[in-house]
Amino acid sequence: DNIDPVERLATYIWSTLRVHEIMEEFVIARFKHHPIIQSAFVRFLTRKTGENTSAALAAKIAAIDKEMKSVKEASGGAKRDCVTLTKKLQTLSDNHDQFIRRNDLKK
């Protein structure tokens, strides 16, 4: 340490007096009204509100995603049913045409 002891002592005294000055500002502002406390509180509220909003949105997105999957599954089943019914209808129509031709009937 090449710091002069007098300079070190002056720094300690100045720092102590500065801390007392800031402490007095907090006491006069009754702590909760001090700008440092208020800005920290606003940051806290903003962060918490953002987290809560983010969590709520994430839950809604998950619910919508789940609903979309069930709709896709249901629509896939409906599509398969339509294809099956179309095939059955075509088979029935072919059988009808064959019946008419075999029996020499007019449509």
PDB file of C-alpha atoms in Angstrom, residues 10-107:
ATOM      1  CA  ALA A  10      -9.664  11.697   4.868  1.00  0.00           C
ATOM      2  CA  THR A  11     -11.351   9.250   2.488  1.00  0.00           C
ATOM      3  CA  TYR A  12     -12.839   7.298   5.427  1.00  0.00           C
ATOM      4  CA  ILE A  13     -14.143  10.470   7.078  1.00  0.00           C
ATOM      5  CA  TRP A  14     -15.593  11.812   3.821  1.00  0.00           C
ATOM      6  CA  SER A  15     -17.282   8.424   3.106  1.00  0.00           C
ATOM      7  CA  THR A  16     -18.729   8.290   6.616  1.00  0.00           C
ATOM      8  CA  LEU A  17     -20.116  11.813   6.355  1.00  0.00           C
ATOM      9  CA  ARG A  18     -21.585  11.042   2.910  1.00  0.00           C
ATOM     10  CA  VAL A  19     -23.287   7.909   4.280  1.00  0.00           C
ATOM     11  CA  HIS A  20     -24.789   9.976   7.109  1.00  0.00           C
ATOM     12  CA  GLU A  21     -26.009  12.558   4.591  1.00  0.00           C
ATOM     13  CA  ILE A  22     -27.713   9.875   2.480  1.00  0.00           C
ATOM     14  CA  MET A  23     -29.115   8.216   5.600  1.00  0.00           C
ATOM     15  CA  GLU A  24     -30.647  11.555   6.603  1.00  0.00           C
ATOM     16  CA  GLU A  25     -32.313  11.833   3.152  1.00  0.00           C
ATOM     17  CA  PHE A  26     -33.909   8.410   3.701  1.00  0.00           C
ATOM     18  CA  VAL A  27     -35.120   9.357   7.188  1.00  0.00           C
ATOM     19  CA  ILE A  28     -36.585  12.686   5.986  1.00  0.00           C
ATOM     20  CA  ALA A  29     -38.377  10.869   3.118  1.00  0.00           C
ATOM     21  CA  ARG A  30     -39.600   8.222   5.587  1.00  0.00           C
ATOM     22  CA  PHE A  31     -37.808   5.605   3.489  1.00  0.00           C
ATOM     23  CA  LYS A  32     -40.795   4.580   1.316  1.00  0.00           C
ATOM     24  CA  HIS A  33     -40.972   8.038  -0.315  1.00  0.00           C
ATOM     25  CA  HIS A  34     -37.278   8.198  -1.155  1.00  0.00           C
ATOM     26  CA  PRO A  35     -36.654   8.199  -4.949  1.00  0.00           C
ATOM     27  CA  ILE A  36     -34.292   5.220  -4.726  1.00  0.00           C
ATOM     28  CA  ILE A  37     -36.890   3.119  -2.899  1.00  0.00           C
ATOM     29  CA  GLN A  38     -39.694   4.263  -5.203  1.00  0.00           C
ATOM     30  CA  SER A  39     -37.760   3.458  -8.365  1.00  0.00           C
ATOM     31  CA  ALA A  40     -36.809   0.037  -6.986  1.00  0.00           C
ATOM     32  CA  PHE A  41     -40.462  -0.590  -6.111  1.00  0.00           C
ATOM     33  CA  VAL A  42     -41.604   0.422  -9.599  1.00  0.00           C
ATOM     34  CA  ARG A  43     -39.009  -1.927 -11.135  1.00  0.00           C
ATOM     35  CA  PHE A  44     -40.233  -4.706  -8.858  1.00  0.00           C
ATOM     36  CA  LEU A  45     -43.884  -4.128  -9.796  1.00  0.00           C
ATOM     37  CA  THR A  46     -43.055  -3.944 -13.487  1.00  0.00           C
ATOM     38  CA  ARG A  47     -41.080  -7.173 -13.357  1.00  0.00           C
ATOM     39  CA  LYS A  48     -43.750  -9.016 -11.349  1.00  0.00           C
ATOM     40  CA  THR A  49     -46.566  -7.738 -13.546  1.00  0.00           C
ATOM     41  CA  GLY A  50     -44.604  -8.776 -16.621  1.00  0.00           C
ATOM     42  CA  GLU A  51     -43.913 -12.217 -15.159  1.00  0.00           C
ATOM     43  CA  ASN A  52     -47.571 -12.697 -14.225  1.00  0.00           C
ATOM     44  CA  THR A  53     -48.728 -11.533 -17.652  1.00  0.00           C
ATOM     45  CA  SER A  54     -46.169 -13.757 -19.322  1.00  0.00           C
ATOM     46  CA  ALA A  55     -47.235 -16.761 -17.244  1.00  0.00           C
ATOM     47  CA  ALA A  56     -50.906 -16.120 -18.027  1.00  0.00           C
ATOM     48  CA  LEU A  57     -50.168 -15.813 -21.748  1.00  0.00           C
ATOM     49  CA  ALA A  58     -48.092 -18.990 -21.679  1.00  0.00           C
ATOM     50  CA  ALA A  59     -50.990 -20.842 -20.030  1.00  0.00           C
ATOM     51  CA  LYS A  60     -53.444 -19.508 -22.631  1.00  0.00           C
ATOM     52  CA  ILE A  61     -51.112 -20.486 -25.475  1.00  0.00           C
ATOM     53  CA  ALA A  62     -50.764 -23.992 -24.028  1.00  0.00           C
ATOM     54  CA  ALA A  63     -54.562 -24.317 -23.732  1.00  0.00           C
ATOM     55  CA  ILE A  64     -55.072 -23.120 -27.309  1.00  0.00           C
ATOM     56  CA  ASP A  65     -52.369 -25.498 -28.536  1.00  0.00           C
ATOM     57  CA  LYS A  66     -54.061 -28.404 -26.741  1.00  0.00           C
ATOM     58  CA  GLU A  67     -57.433 -27.439 -28.215  1.00  0.00           C
ATOM     59  CA  MET A  68     -55.922 -27.158 -31.699  1.00  0.00           C
ATOM     60  CA  LYS A  69     -54.462 -30.667 -31.392  1.00  0.00           C
ATOM     61  CA  SER A  70     -57.842 -32.095 -30.404  1.00  0.00           C
ATOM     62  CA  VAL A  71     -59.519 -30.240 -33.306  1.00  0.00           C
ATOM     63  CA  LYS A  72     -56.889 -31.611 -35.698  1.00  0.00           C
ATOM     64  CA  GLU A  73     -57.465 -35.138 -34.395  1.00  0.00           C
ATOM     65  CA  ALA A  74     -61.226 -34.744 -34.705  1.00  0.00           C
ATOM     66  CA  SER A  75     -60.983 -33.287 -38.208  1.00  0.00           C
ATOM     67  CA  GLY A  76     -58.638 -36.097 -39.235  1.00  0.00           C
ATOM     68  CA  GLY A  77     -61.244 -38.615 -38.065  1.00  0.00           C
ATOM     69  CA  ALA A  78     -63.983 -36.742 -39.931  1.00  0.00           C
ATOM     70  CA  LYS A  79     -61.870 -36.746 -43.080  1.00  0.00           C
ATOM     71  CA  ARG A  80     -61.319 -40.502 -42.806  1.00  0.00           C
ATOM     72  CA  ASP A  81     -65.069 -40.965 -42.293  1.00  0.00           C
ATOM     73  CA  CYS A  82     -65.817 -38.868 -45.387  1.00  0.00           C
ATOM     74  CA  VAL A  83     -63.373 -40.880 -47.491  1.00  0.00           C
ATOM     75  CA  THR A  84     -64.905 -44.141 -46.241  1.00  0.00           C
ATOM     76  CA  LEU A  85     -68.449 -42.924 -46.909  1.00  0.00           C
ATOM     77  CA  THR A  86     -67.459 -41.711 -50.382  1.00  0.00           C
ATOM     78  CA  LYS A  87     -66.014 -45.143 -51.201  1.00  0.00           C
ATOM     79  CA  LYS A  88     -69.125 -46.875 -49.889  1.00  0.00           C
ATOM     80  CA  LEU A  89     -71.349 -44.527 -51.898  1.00  0.00           C
ATOM     81  CA  GLN A  90     -69.325 -45.237 -55.032  1.00  0.00           C
ATOM     82  CA  THR A  91     -69.591 -48.973 -54.416  1.00  0.00           C
ATOM     83  CA  LEU A  92     -73.348 -48.668 -53.880  1.00  0.00           C
ATOM     84  CA  SER A  93     -73.694 -46.598 -57.045  1.00  0.00           C
ATOM     85  CA  ASP A  94     -71.659 -49.173 -59.015  1.00  0.00           C
ATOM     86  CA  ASN A  95     -73.783 -52.013 -57.619  1.00  0.00           C
ATOM     87  CA  HIS A  96     -76.941 -50.116 -58.564  1.00  0.00           C
ATOM     88  CA  ASP A  97     -75.691 -49.563 -62.121  1.00  0.00           C
ATOM     89  CA  GLN A  98     -74.736 -53.242 -62.431  1.00  0.00           C
ATOM     90  CA  PHE A  99     -78.153 -54.317 -61.150  1.00  0.00           C
ATOM     91  CA  ILE A 100     -79.899 -52.136 -63.715  1.00  0.00           C
ATOM     92  CA  ARG A 101     -77.711 -53.452 -66.560  1.00  0.00           C
ATOM     93  CA  ARG A 102     -78.094 -57.083 -65.495  1.00  0.00           C
ATOM     94  CA  ASN A 103     -81.812 -56.825 -65.280  1.00  0.00           C
ATOM     95  CA  ASP A 104     -82.124 -54.756 -68.397  1.00  0.00           C
ATOM     96  CA  LEU A 105     -83.888 -51.955 -66.522  1.00  0.00           C
ATOM     97  CA  LYS A 106     -83.935 -48.279 -67.293  1.00  0.00           C
ATOM     98  CA  LYS A 107     -82.826 -45.715 -64.817  1.00  0.00           C
TER      99      LYS A 107
END
